[in-house]
Amino acid sequence: MNDTLTSDVVGRRVSVNGECATVRFYGTVPPVAGLWLGVEWDNPERGKHDGSHGGTVYFKCSHPTGGSFIRPHKANFGVDFLTALRDRYEDEPEDDAKKQIVTIGNIPVETIGFGSVIKKQSQLSELRDISLRSCAVSCAGDKGDIASTCPNIRVVNLSQNLLSAWEEVTDIAEQLRHLEVLDLSENKLRFPPGSPAPVGTFSALKVLVLNRTGITWAEVLHCAQGWPALEELYLKSNNISISERPADVLQLVRLLDLSSNQSIDENELFLIAYLPRLERLILADTGISALHFPDAGVGCKTAMFPSLQSLVLDDNRISQWSVINELDKLQSLHSLSCLRNPLTVGSGAKTHLQFIIAKIGQLRTLNRCEIRPEERRGAELDYRKAFGKEWKEAGGHQDPDQDRPSEAFLAAHPRYQALCRKYGAPEDGELKTQQPFLLKNQLLTLKINCPDRPDQKALEKQLPDSMTIQKVKGLLSRLLKVPVSDLLLAYESPKMPGREIELENDQQSLQFYSVENGDCLLVRW
């Protein structure tokens, strides 16, 4: 780039030795002769000042060391879309061919490396999925050239390029009529205050990634008028605050990623609570510590987030059980991830995860792990036992006519009564303080039946609750003279007559499956 520039370079994106920046100033900086660009670096550690020199403020930066002055010829102002496309997909030697899988949103995209494209897609017009990440794309180029050269493109990765304005994006998109997936992450974009993109520009777009673009919530809603078919929207790391409720936009969105936006609080979430199709909400690293659905009382379901099935709350500040209690009010929630929160780390983390399972009745997946039926049963029984003494002291009673736990207890344990109806109220014997360091307090007296072998005499054994299923099988193998590999174990409890619980994981203990005194082991082979 030479020194013959005009003032309209201000606001454009540039690359200098691999580092990206935005032009904030163009002109002279006395007493040094010649023209200069004042740039604000994406990485403020790359800069030297805040846009001031010799006591004169030439431009302003958001960081005190984010600015520098550079000569125009050192700045790369980028290339048009087709130049980058041809460089990547047409001109590469065949020996350099590689296949790469990149993920845009939740969609894996195979970007055929360059020699393979020559073989498989000899013409640019056949391209469907492309990745132009970090290719210095700054504009669409001549009008109509993209449409005539590569009209069949459906998936485009334009992340980490030199696009500086939303209008440049629409100039590209309006020539790609089949565009379904677009990743614009890490382009510092200016968004238009006026009319949205012309009708039809993004008519087929289903997935849009705008991570680290600097977009505001108001700009999202304004531009969303041009995204009528959008299903997935990624807005990570934009310092977004949700300032208003979507009205007639984003109505088909199924996935919304708001992670790493530290300005979001629980009250702002109410503004998106009635998106009718929203199934997955990602709120990781937003600083959330509280959550409350005021329209639903204890034990009731909220009308908010009616379709929400999956919620990600990783890396937040959740330390209170009241948040987990509130999540049970979500009528469709099946999957929860809450890794690296104060409530789920530390010495009690394993027990707390079991309590989360017990507190959210419809949960099927926790922290990306499936909750098996026996795990849920064990978690609910342990929870029922752990808080049984507190329940009784609060007015709980085995006799339903006398069972009146306090409002404070029910507020702290909204599902406890449901668990009592499911498994029976805890008996006095279960509420005695355990002494785990004494072996006699860990022994279970169990009946052993072989339901398929009526001639086999029933047995009774005392077994430690810490004994693994594998060791139980070894014991039974010796008693019954049957190979371990042939044995299948289950058990039934007097509290749940007629229902068998399979003991299918040899590495787990009897305690894991909540086997209790008086239960009956069922042995088959």
Short mmCIF file of C-alpha atoms in Angstrom, two decimals:
data_model
loop_
_atom_site.label_atom_id
_atom_site.label_comp_id
_atom_site.label_asym_id
_atom_site.label_seq_id
_atom_site.Cartn_x
_atom_site.Cartn_y
_atom_site.Cartn_z
CA MET A 1 0.00 0.00 0.00
CA ASN A 2 1.47 3.38 -1.02
CA ASP A 3 1.02 6.76 0.61
CA THR A 4 -1.73 7.93 -1.80
CA LEU A 5 -4.69 7.19 0.45
CA THR A 6 -7.82 9.15 1.20
CA SER A 7 -9.44 9.89 4.52
CA ASP A 8 -12.03 7.11 4.01
CA VAL A 9 -9.42 4.60 5.19
CA VAL A 10 -10.40 5.53 8.75
CA GLY A 11 -12.40 2.62 10.16
CA ARG A 12 -10.92 0.05 7.80
CA ARG A 13 -9.24 -3.08 9.03
CA VAL A 14 -5.57 -3.78 8.32
CA SER A 15 -2.99 -6.45 8.98
CA VAL A 16 0.61 -5.66 9.86
CA ASN A 17 3.03 -8.57 10.13
CA GLY A 18 0.19 -10.89 11.06
CA GLU A 19 -1.34 -8.57 13.69
CA CYS A 20 -4.78 -7.07 13.03
CA ALA A 21 -5.80 -3.49 13.77
CA THR A 22 -8.38 -0.83 12.94
CA VAL A 23 -7.37 2.46 11.30
CA ARG A 24 -8.36 5.35 13.57
CA PHE A 25 -6.41 8.22 11.96
CA TYR A 26 -4.85 9.21 8.64
CA GLY A 27 -2.71 12.31 8.21
CA THR A 28 0.46 14.05 9.28
CA VAL A 29 2.09 13.83 12.69
CA PRO A 30 4.44 16.83 13.08
CA PRO A 31 7.32 17.30 13.23
CA VAL A 32 7.93 14.06 11.28
CA ALA A 33 7.33 14.48 7.55
CA GLY A 34 4.92 12.35 5.52
CA LEU A 35 1.61 10.65 6.11
CA TRP A 36 0.84 8.22 8.89
CA LEU A 37 -1.85 5.74 9.85
CA GLY A 38 -2.93 5.74 13.47
CA VAL A 39 -4.09 2.22 14.30
CA GLU A 40 -5.72 0.55 17.30
CA TRP A 41 -4.46 -3.01 17.66
CA ASP A 42 -6.72 -5.95 18.47
CA ASN A 43 -3.95 -7.01 20.85
CA PRO A 44 -3.26 -3.90 23.00
CA GLU A 45 0.13 -5.30 24.02
CA ARG A 46 1.23 -4.68 20.44
CA GLY A 47 0.73 -0.91 20.80
CA LYS A 48 2.69 1.92 22.44
CA HIS A 49 0.23 4.68 23.40
CA ASP A 50 -3.42 5.74 23.52
CA GLY A 51 -3.45 7.73 20.26
CA SER A 52 -1.64 10.78 21.62
CA HIS A 53 1.72 12.14 20.53
CA GLY A 54 3.58 15.21 21.73
CA GLY A 55 0.60 16.36 23.78
CA THR A 56 -1.82 16.15 20.79
CA VAL A 57 -4.64 13.60 20.72
CA TYR A 58 -4.82 12.20 17.17
CA PHE A 59 -7.23 9.36 17.94
CA LYS A 60 -8.61 7.47 20.92
CA CYS A 61 -8.12 3.87 22.01
CA SER A 62 -10.05 1.69 24.42
CA HIS A 63 -6.75 0.64 26.00
CA PRO A 64 -3.94 2.99 27.12
CA THR A 65 -1.34 1.07 25.10
CA GLY A 66 -3.54 0.00 22.21
CA GLY A 67 -2.35 2.52 19.60
CA SER A 68 0.55 3.00 17.20
CA PHE A 69 1.51 5.13 14.21
CA ILE A 70 2.66 3.23 11.13
CA ARG A 71 3.52 4.18 7.58
CA PRO A 72 0.75 3.32 5.08
CA HIS A 73 2.98 1.05 2.98
CA LYS A 74 3.37 -1.32 5.94
CA ALA A 75 -0.38 -1.96 6.21
CA ASN A 76 -2.12 -4.77 4.35
CA PHE A 77 -5.66 -3.62 3.55
CA GLY A 78 -6.69 -7.06 2.34
CA VAL A 79 -8.09 -8.60 -0.81
CA ASP A 80 -11.53 -9.19 -2.26
CA PHE A 81 -13.47 -12.42 -1.74
CA LEU A 82 -12.71 -14.02 -5.10
CA THR A 83 -8.99 -13.27 -4.91
CA ALA A 84 -8.81 -15.09 -1.58
CA LEU A 85 -10.97 -17.93 -2.91
CA ARG A 86 -8.75 -18.46 -5.94
CA ASP A 87 -5.58 -18.25 -3.86
CA ARG A 88 -6.85 -20.96 -1.57
CA TYR A 89 -8.80 -23.26 -3.86
CA GLU A 90 -7.43 -22.79 -7.35
CA ASP A 91 -3.74 -21.95 -7.27
CA GLU A 92 -2.39 -24.36 -4.63
CA PRO A 93 0.02 -27.10 -5.87
CA GLU A 94 -1.43 -30.60 -5.76
CA ASP A 95 1.32 -31.85 -3.45
CA ASP A 96 0.04 -29.55 -0.71
CA ALA A 97 -3.40 -31.10 -0.67
CA LYS A 98 -4.80 -31.70 2.78
CA LYS A 99 -8.21 -32.35 4.24
CA GLN A 100 -9.22 -30.30 7.25
CA ILE A 101 -12.31 -30.47 9.42
CA VAL A 102 -13.36 -27.14 10.91
CA THR A 103 -16.44 -26.54 13.04
CA ILE A 104 -18.76 -23.63 12.32
CA GLY A 105 -21.33 -23.38 15.06
CA ASN A 106 -22.14 -27.05 15.65
CA ILE A 107 -21.54 -28.08 12.04
CA PRO A 108 -18.31 -29.88 11.03
CA VAL A 109 -17.16 -28.64 7.61
CA GLU A 110 -14.73 -30.55 5.45
CA THR A 111 -12.43 -28.08 3.69
CA ILE A 112 -10.78 -30.05 0.95
CA GLY A 113 -7.18 -29.04 0.64
CA PHE A 114 -6.08 -27.40 -2.31
CA GLY A 115 -4.79 -30.09 -4.67
CA SER A 116 -7.80 -32.25 -3.85
CA VAL A 117 -10.08 -29.40 -4.87
CA ILE A 118 -8.45 -29.38 -8.28
CA LYS A 119 -9.29 -33.06 -8.58
CA LYS A 120 -12.73 -33.13 -6.92
CA GLN A 121 -14.01 -29.66 -7.69
CA SER A 122 -12.28 -28.63 -10.86
CA GLN A 123 -14.41 -25.52 -11.15
CA LEU A 124 -15.09 -22.93 -8.48
CA SER A 125 -18.74 -23.11 -9.43
CA GLU A 126 -18.91 -26.56 -7.83
CA LEU A 127 -17.71 -25.41 -4.41
CA ARG A 128 -20.23 -25.75 -1.59
CA ASP A 129 -18.28 -25.56 1.70
CA ILE A 130 -15.34 -23.16 1.95
CA SER A 131 -13.02 -21.85 4.65
CA LEU A 132 -11.29 -18.52 4.07
CA ARG A 133 -10.23 -18.07 7.69
CA SER A 134 -7.32 -15.60 8.06
CA CYS A 135 -7.14 -14.90 4.34
CA ALA A 136 -7.26 -11.08 4.66
CA VAL A 137 -10.68 -10.80 2.97
CA SER A 138 -11.82 -7.18 3.19
CA CYS A 139 -14.55 -6.74 0.58
CA ALA A 140 -16.77 -8.46 -1.99
CA GLY A 141 -15.00 -7.14 -5.08
CA ASP A 142 -16.74 -6.23 -8.33
CA LYS A 143 -20.51 -6.57 -8.16
CA GLY A 144 -21.82 -9.84 -9.58
CA ASP A 145 -18.44 -11.59 -9.83
CA ILE A 146 -19.08 -13.89 -6.87
CA ALA A 147 -22.52 -14.90 -8.12
CA SER A 148 -21.20 -15.78 -11.55
CA THR A 149 -18.10 -17.61 -10.28
CA CYS A 150 -19.24 -19.69 -7.30
CA PRO A 151 -23.04 -19.56 -7.00
CA ASN A 152 -23.45 -22.89 -5.16
CA ILE A 153 -21.60 -22.08 -1.95
CA ARG A 154 -23.62 -22.94 1.17
CA VAL A 155 -21.09 -22.83 4.02
CA VAL A 156 -18.56 -19.99 4.43
CA ASN A 157 -15.95 -19.48 7.15
CA LEU A 158 -14.80 -15.84 6.98
CA SER A 159 -13.49 -15.67 10.54
CA GLN A 160 -10.45 -13.58 11.45
CA ASN A 161 -10.41 -11.52 8.26
CA LEU A 162 -10.30 -7.77 7.53
CA LEU A 163 -14.01 -7.09 7.04
CA SER A 164 -14.80 -3.79 8.73
CA ALA A 165 -18.51 -3.17 8.07
CA TRP A 166 -21.71 -5.21 7.88
CA GLU A 167 -22.35 -3.74 4.43
CA GLU A 168 -19.29 -5.61 3.15
CA VAL A 169 -20.78 -8.83 4.48
CA THR A 170 -24.12 -8.18 2.79
CA ASP A 171 -22.33 -7.41 -0.50
CA ILE A 172 -20.89 -10.92 -0.34
CA ALA A 173 -24.01 -12.66 0.95
CA GLU A 174 -26.42 -11.22 -1.59
CA GLN A 175 -24.43 -13.04 -4.28
CA LEU A 176 -24.61 -16.38 -2.44
CA ARG A 177 -28.31 -17.18 -2.62
CA HIS A 178 -27.87 -20.67 -1.12
CA LEU A 179 -25.82 -19.51 1.88
CA GLU A 180 -26.84 -21.51 4.99
CA VAL A 181 -23.86 -21.21 7.37
CA LEU A 182 -21.70 -18.11 7.89
CA ASP A 183 -18.88 -17.60 10.40
CA LEU A 184 -17.71 -13.99 10.83
CA SER A 185 -15.91 -14.40 14.16
CA GLU A 186 -13.08 -12.01 15.00
CA ASN A 187 -13.97 -9.43 12.37
CA LYS A 188 -14.36 -6.07 14.12
CA LEU A 189 -17.50 -4.96 12.31
CA ARG A 190 -19.44 -1.71 12.20
CA PHE A 191 -23.15 -2.36 12.00
CA PRO A 192 -25.58 -0.08 10.16
CA PRO A 193 -27.88 2.25 12.11
CA GLY A 194 -30.28 2.43 9.17
CA SER A 195 -32.23 -0.16 7.22
CA PRO A 196 -31.30 -3.85 7.50
CA ALA A 197 -29.98 -5.85 4.55
CA PRO A 198 -32.25 -6.01 1.48
CA VAL A 199 -34.96 -8.65 1.68
CA GLY A 200 -33.65 -11.99 0.47
CA THR A 201 -29.95 -11.38 1.19
CA PHE A 202 -29.88 -13.94 4.01
CA SER A 203 -33.09 -15.79 3.16
CA ALA A 204 -31.50 -19.27 3.43
CA LEU A 205 -29.17 -18.54 6.36
CA LYS A 206 -29.60 -20.98 9.26
CA VAL A 207 -26.35 -20.65 11.25
CA LEU A 208 -24.59 -17.34 11.98
CA VAL A 209 -21.44 -17.01 14.10
CA LEU A 210 -20.64 -13.48 15.32
CA ASN A 211 -18.20 -14.23 18.14
CA ARG A 212 -15.85 -11.34 19.02
CA THR A 213 -17.26 -8.99 16.39
CA GLY A 214 -18.20 -6.15 18.76
CA ILE A 215 -21.91 -6.39 17.97
CA THR A 216 -24.42 -5.03 20.51
CA TRP A 217 -27.80 -6.54 21.36
CA ALA A 218 -29.62 -3.62 19.71
CA GLU A 219 -27.60 -4.26 16.53
CA VAL A 220 -28.44 -7.96 16.71
CA LEU A 221 -32.17 -7.23 16.79
CA HIS A 222 -31.85 -4.64 14.03
CA CYS A 223 -29.95 -6.93 11.67
CA ALA A 224 -32.07 -9.97 12.61
CA GLN A 225 -34.91 -8.56 10.52
CA GLY A 226 -32.88 -9.83 7.58
CA TRP A 227 -32.38 -13.35 9.03
CA PRO A 228 -35.86 -14.87 8.67
CA ALA A 229 -34.75 -18.53 8.69
CA LEU A 230 -32.01 -18.33 11.33
CA GLU A 231 -31.83 -21.34 13.71
CA GLU A 232 -28.43 -20.96 15.44
CA LEU A 233 -26.85 -17.69 16.60
CA TYR A 234 -23.43 -17.47 18.29
CA LEU A 235 -22.58 -14.21 20.08
CA LYS A 236 -19.66 -15.16 22.30
CA SER A 237 -17.37 -12.49 23.81
CA ASN A 238 -19.09 -9.31 22.63
CA ASN A 239 -19.68 -7.63 26.02
CA ILE A 240 -23.39 -7.85 25.26
CA SER A 241 -26.12 -6.65 27.58
CA ILE A 242 -29.63 -7.79 26.66
CA SER A 243 -31.43 -4.48 26.50
CA GLU A 244 -34.78 -5.32 24.93
CA ARG A 245 -37.09 -8.20 24.11
CA PRO A 246 -36.97 -9.62 20.56
CA ALA A 247 -40.13 -8.59 18.75
CA ASP A 248 -40.92 -10.52 15.58
CA VAL A 249 -37.26 -11.53 15.13
CA LEU A 250 -35.25 -14.62 16.15
CA GLN A 251 -38.52 -16.53 16.39
CA LEU A 252 -37.05 -19.66 14.77
CA VAL A 253 -33.77 -19.67 16.72
CA ARG A 254 -33.16 -23.04 18.40
CA LEU A 255 -29.63 -22.36 19.71
CA LEU A 256 -28.34 -19.13 21.26
CA ASP A 257 -24.76 -18.80 22.52
CA LEU A 258 -24.21 -15.84 24.85
CA SER A 259 -21.11 -17.20 26.58
CA SER A 260 -18.33 -14.92 27.84
CA ASN A 261 -20.57 -11.85 27.93
CA GLN A 262 -19.94 -10.72 31.48
CA SER A 263 -22.59 -7.97 31.46
CA ILE A 264 -25.55 -10.36 31.37
CA ASP A 265 -27.52 -10.85 34.59
CA GLU A 266 -30.55 -12.95 35.53
CA ASN A 267 -33.04 -10.13 34.93
CA GLU A 268 -31.84 -9.69 31.35
CA LEU A 269 -32.55 -13.37 30.66
CA PHE A 270 -36.27 -12.68 31.14
CA LEU A 271 -36.15 -10.63 27.93
CA ILE A 272 -35.34 -13.75 25.88
CA ALA A 273 -37.43 -16.13 27.97
CA TYR A 274 -40.27 -16.33 25.47
CA LEU A 275 -38.38 -17.19 22.29
CA PRO A 276 -40.76 -19.98 21.21
CA ARG A 277 -38.25 -22.36 19.56
CA LEU A 278 -35.21 -21.88 21.80
CA GLU A 279 -33.97 -25.38 22.73
CA ARG A 280 -30.31 -24.79 23.69
CA LEU A 281 -28.98 -21.79 25.62
CA ILE A 282 -25.25 -21.37 26.31
CA LEU A 283 -24.46 -19.03 29.22
CA ALA A 284 -20.95 -20.21 30.10
CA ASP A 285 -18.61 -17.63 31.66
CA THR A 286 -21.23 -14.90 32.02
CA GLY A 287 -20.75 -14.38 35.77
CA ILE A 288 -24.26 -15.60 36.62
CA SER A 289 -24.69 -16.41 40.32
CA ALA A 290 -28.49 -16.31 40.76
CA LEU A 291 -31.61 -17.34 38.91
CA HIS A 292 -35.28 -17.00 39.73
CA PHE A 293 -38.51 -17.55 37.82
CA PRO A 294 -41.02 -15.30 39.59
CA ASP A 295 -44.06 -16.69 37.76
CA ALA A 296 -43.73 -20.16 39.35
CA GLY A 297 -44.02 -21.12 43.00
CA VAL A 298 -42.43 -24.06 44.82
CA GLY A 299 -42.98 -27.29 42.91
CA CYS A 300 -44.52 -25.53 39.89
CA LYS A 301 -43.30 -25.13 36.32
CA THR A 302 -42.49 -21.76 34.77
CA ALA A 303 -43.95 -20.51 31.50
CA MET A 304 -40.53 -19.06 30.63
CA PHE A 305 -38.22 -20.83 28.16
CA PRO A 306 -41.01 -23.24 27.14
CA SER A 307 -38.88 -25.21 24.67
CA LEU A 308 -35.52 -25.10 26.44
CA GLN A 309 -34.02 -28.59 26.58
CA SER A 310 -30.31 -27.88 27.08
CA LEU A 311 -28.64 -25.28 29.30
CA VAL A 312 -24.89 -24.63 29.68
CA LEU A 313 -23.82 -22.77 32.84
CA ASP A 314 -20.12 -23.70 32.97
CA ASP A 315 -17.54 -21.35 34.52
CA ASN A 316 -19.97 -19.19 36.46
CA ARG A 317 -20.41 -18.19 40.12
CA ILE A 318 -23.24 -20.49 41.13
CA SER A 319 -22.84 -21.39 44.80
CA GLN A 320 -26.45 -21.61 46.04
CA TRP A 321 -28.80 -24.59 45.82
CA SER A 322 -31.64 -22.18 45.14
CA VAL A 323 -30.39 -21.88 41.55
CA ILE A 324 -30.67 -25.65 41.05
CA ASN A 325 -34.15 -25.63 42.60
CA GLU A 326 -35.20 -22.98 40.08
CA LEU A 327 -33.91 -25.05 37.16
CA ASP A 328 -36.39 -27.79 38.06
CA LYS A 329 -39.12 -25.29 37.13
CA LEU A 330 -38.08 -25.41 33.44
CA GLN A 331 -40.69 -27.62 31.84
CA SER A 332 -38.53 -29.09 29.04
CA LEU A 333 -35.00 -29.12 30.52
CA HIS A 334 -33.25 -32.45 29.86
CA SER A 335 -29.56 -31.51 29.70
CA LEU A 336 -27.51 -29.35 32.07
CA SER A 337 -23.81 -28.55 32.19
CA CYS A 338 -22.56 -26.63 35.23
CA LEU A 339 -18.84 -27.43 35.33
CA ARG A 340 -16.41 -25.26 37.30
CA ASN A 341 -18.92 -23.50 39.52
CA PRO A 342 -18.33 -23.10 43.30
CA LEU A 343 -21.22 -25.53 43.88
CA THR A 344 -19.65 -28.28 41.74
CA VAL A 345 -15.98 -28.14 42.70
CA GLY A 346 -14.08 -29.10 45.83
CA SER A 347 -14.27 -32.05 48.20
CA GLY A 348 -18.05 -32.40 48.04
CA ALA A 349 -18.33 -32.19 44.26
CA LYS A 350 -19.37 -35.81 43.69
CA THR A 351 -22.11 -35.64 46.32
CA HIS A 352 -23.32 -32.31 44.96
CA LEU A 353 -23.67 -33.75 41.46
CA GLN A 354 -25.87 -36.50 42.91
CA PHE A 355 -27.97 -33.86 44.66
CA ILE A 356 -28.38 -31.97 41.35
CA ILE A 357 -29.72 -35.15 39.76
CA ALA A 358 -32.15 -35.59 42.64
CA LYS A 359 -33.28 -31.95 42.55
CA ILE A 360 -34.01 -31.78 38.80
CA GLY A 361 -36.44 -34.58 38.11
CA GLN A 362 -36.52 -34.59 34.31
CA LEU A 363 -32.73 -34.29 33.78
CA ARG A 364 -31.26 -36.92 31.44
CA THR A 365 -27.74 -35.55 30.96
CA LEU A 366 -25.50 -33.79 33.50
CA ASN A 367 -22.13 -32.32 32.53
CA ARG A 368 -22.33 -34.16 29.20
CA CYS A 369 -22.77 -37.56 30.86
CA GLU A 370 -25.95 -39.61 30.54
CA ILE A 371 -27.86 -40.19 33.76
CA ARG A 372 -28.73 -43.89 33.85
CA PRO A 373 -31.92 -45.03 35.62
CA GLU A 374 -30.00 -46.76 38.42
CA GLU A 375 -27.89 -43.64 38.95
CA ARG A 376 -30.99 -41.49 39.28
CA ARG A 377 -32.56 -43.95 41.69
CA GLY A 378 -29.41 -44.01 43.82
CA ALA A 379 -29.13 -40.23 43.80
CA GLU A 380 -32.75 -39.74 44.80
CA LEU A 381 -32.61 -42.33 47.58
CA ASP A 382 -29.38 -40.84 48.95
CA TYR A 383 -30.87 -37.34 48.86
CA ARG A 384 -34.03 -38.55 50.58
CA LYS A 385 -31.93 -40.16 53.31
CA ALA A 386 -29.46 -37.25 53.65
CA PHE A 387 -32.18 -34.73 54.46
CA GLY A 388 -34.59 -37.08 56.23
CA LYS A 389 -33.69 -35.88 59.70
CA GLU A 390 -34.15 -32.25 58.66
CA TRP A 391 -37.49 -33.19 57.05
CA LYS A 392 -38.73 -34.81 60.23
CA GLU A 393 -37.62 -31.90 62.43
CA ALA A 394 -39.44 -29.53 60.04
CA GLY A 395 -42.75 -31.36 60.52
CA GLY A 396 -42.41 -34.30 58.16
CA HIS A 397 -44.12 -37.55 59.16
CA GLN A 398 -44.52 -41.08 57.77
CA ASP A 399 -48.29 -40.76 58.23
CA PRO A 400 -49.60 -38.66 55.30
CA ASP A 401 -52.30 -37.17 57.53
CA GLN A 402 -49.65 -35.78 59.87
CA ASP A 403 -47.07 -34.91 57.22
CA ARG A 404 -46.78 -31.11 57.27
CA PRO A 405 -43.19 -29.98 56.61
CA SER A 406 -42.55 -26.27 56.98
CA GLU A 407 -42.60 -23.84 54.07
CA ALA A 408 -38.91 -23.13 54.67
CA PHE A 409 -38.06 -26.82 54.24
CA LEU A 410 -40.16 -27.15 51.10
CA ALA A 411 -38.54 -24.03 49.63
CA ALA A 412 -35.09 -25.51 50.23
CA HIS A 413 -36.09 -29.01 49.03
CA PRO A 414 -38.94 -28.61 46.50
CA ARG A 415 -38.77 -32.23 45.26
CA TYR A 416 -38.53 -33.91 48.66
CA GLN A 417 -42.24 -34.65 48.95
CA ALA A 418 -42.27 -36.09 45.44
CA LEU A 419 -39.39 -38.38 46.37
CA CYS A 420 -41.29 -39.53 49.45
CA ARG A 421 -44.29 -40.37 47.28
CA LYS A 422 -41.99 -42.22 44.85
CA TYR A 423 -39.98 -44.26 47.37
CA GLY A 424 -41.91 -43.91 50.60
CA ALA A 425 -41.16 -41.59 53.51
CA PRO A 426 -37.85 -42.26 55.27
CA GLU A 427 -38.17 -44.57 58.23
CA ASP A 428 -36.72 -43.81 61.65
CA GLY A 429 -33.99 -46.41 61.18
CA GLU A 430 -32.71 -44.62 58.09
CA LEU A 431 -32.33 -41.35 59.98
CA LYS A 432 -29.87 -42.66 62.56
CA THR A 433 -26.39 -41.13 62.41
CA GLN A 434 -24.09 -43.48 60.52
CA GLN A 435 -20.62 -44.45 61.72
CA PRO A 436 -18.79 -45.28 58.50
CA PHE A 437 -15.50 -46.12 60.20
CA LEU A 438 -17.04 -49.24 61.87
CA LEU A 439 -17.31 -52.24 59.56
CA LYS A 440 -20.45 -53.53 61.32
CA ASN A 441 -22.26 -50.32 60.31
CA GLN A 442 -21.38 -50.93 56.66
CA LEU A 443 -22.66 -54.53 56.46
CA LEU A 444 -25.86 -55.24 54.59
CA THR A 445 -27.97 -58.30 55.32
CA LEU A 446 -29.20 -59.46 51.92
CA LYS A 447 -31.33 -62.34 50.69
CA ILE A 448 -30.04 -64.16 47.62
CA ASN A 449 -32.56 -65.81 45.29
CA CYS A 450 -32.21 -67.55 41.93
CA PRO A 451 -35.64 -66.91 40.33
CA ASP A 452 -34.95 -69.12 37.29
CA ARG A 453 -33.75 -72.03 39.49
CA PRO A 454 -36.62 -73.00 41.81
CA ASP A 455 -34.61 -75.95 43.12
CA GLN A 456 -31.85 -73.63 44.33
CA LYS A 457 -32.17 -72.88 48.04
CA ALA A 458 -32.44 -69.20 49.03
CA LEU A 459 -29.43 -67.79 50.88
CA GLU A 460 -28.78 -64.91 53.24
CA LYS A 461 -25.45 -63.12 53.46
CA GLN A 462 -23.95 -60.07 55.12
CA LEU A 463 -21.95 -58.03 52.60
CA PRO A 464 -20.14 -54.66 52.91
CA ASP A 465 -21.95 -51.89 51.08
CA SER A 466 -18.60 -50.93 49.53
CA MET A 467 -18.26 -54.35 47.86
CA THR A 468 -18.11 -54.10 44.07
CA ILE A 469 -20.48 -56.04 41.84
CA GLN A 470 -17.49 -57.90 40.44
CA LYS A 471 -16.54 -59.17 43.91
CA VAL A 472 -20.16 -60.08 44.64
CA LYS A 473 -20.16 -62.18 41.48
CA GLY A 474 -16.92 -63.83 42.56
CA LEU A 475 -18.48 -64.79 45.91
CA LEU A 476 -21.64 -66.11 44.25
CA SER A 477 -19.58 -68.03 41.70
CA ARG A 478 -17.93 -69.97 44.50
CA LEU A 479 -21.18 -70.54 46.38
CA LEU A 480 -23.22 -71.61 43.36
CA LYS A 481 -20.44 -73.32 41.36
CA VAL A 482 -21.20 -71.15 38.30
CA PRO A 483 -18.58 -69.32 36.17
CA VAL A 484 -18.42 -65.59 36.93
CA SER A 485 -18.88 -64.73 33.25
CA ASP A 486 -22.28 -66.45 33.23
CA LEU A 487 -23.76 -64.53 36.15
CA LEU A 488 -26.31 -61.73 35.76
CA LEU A 489 -27.26 -59.74 38.87
CA ALA A 490 -30.19 -57.57 39.80
CA TYR A 491 -31.95 -56.70 43.05
CA GLU A 492 -35.37 -55.79 44.31
CA SER A 493 -36.39 -53.75 47.31
CA PRO A 494 -39.44 -54.15 49.56
CA LYS A 495 -39.94 -50.43 49.03
CA MET A 496 -40.47 -50.99 45.30
CA PRO A 497 -42.14 -54.42 45.01
CA GLY A 498 -42.19 -56.01 41.58
CA ARG A 499 -39.41 -53.83 40.16
CA GLU A 500 -35.93 -55.18 39.43
CA ILE A 501 -32.84 -52.97 39.29
CA GLU A 502 -30.03 -54.40 37.15
CA LEU A 503 -26.50 -54.37 38.62
CA GLU A 504 -24.80 -54.07 35.27
CA ASN A 505 -21.56 -52.21 36.08
CA ASP A 506 -19.05 -54.59 37.68
CA GLN A 507 -16.86 -51.71 38.88
CA GLN A 508 -19.57 -50.03 40.95
CA SER A 509 -20.40 -50.84 44.56
CA LEU A 510 -23.59 -52.04 46.21
CA GLN A 511 -23.80 -48.59 47.81
CA PHE A 512 -23.73 -46.95 44.35
CA TYR A 513 -26.91 -48.84 43.45
CA SER A 514 -28.48 -47.89 46.83
CA VAL A 515 -28.79 -51.53 47.92
CA GLU A 516 -30.07 -51.53 51.52
CA ASN A 517 -30.59 -53.92 54.41
CA GLY A 518 -33.33 -56.44 53.64
CA ASP A 519 -33.07 -56.13 49.86
CA CYS A 520 -32.93 -59.27 47.75
CA LEU A 521 -30.18 -60.07 45.21
CA LEU A 522 -31.53 -61.87 42.13
CA VAL A 523 -29.03 -64.18 40.45
CA ARG A 524 -29.44 -65.62 36.95
CA TRP A 525 -27.25 -67.64 34.64
#
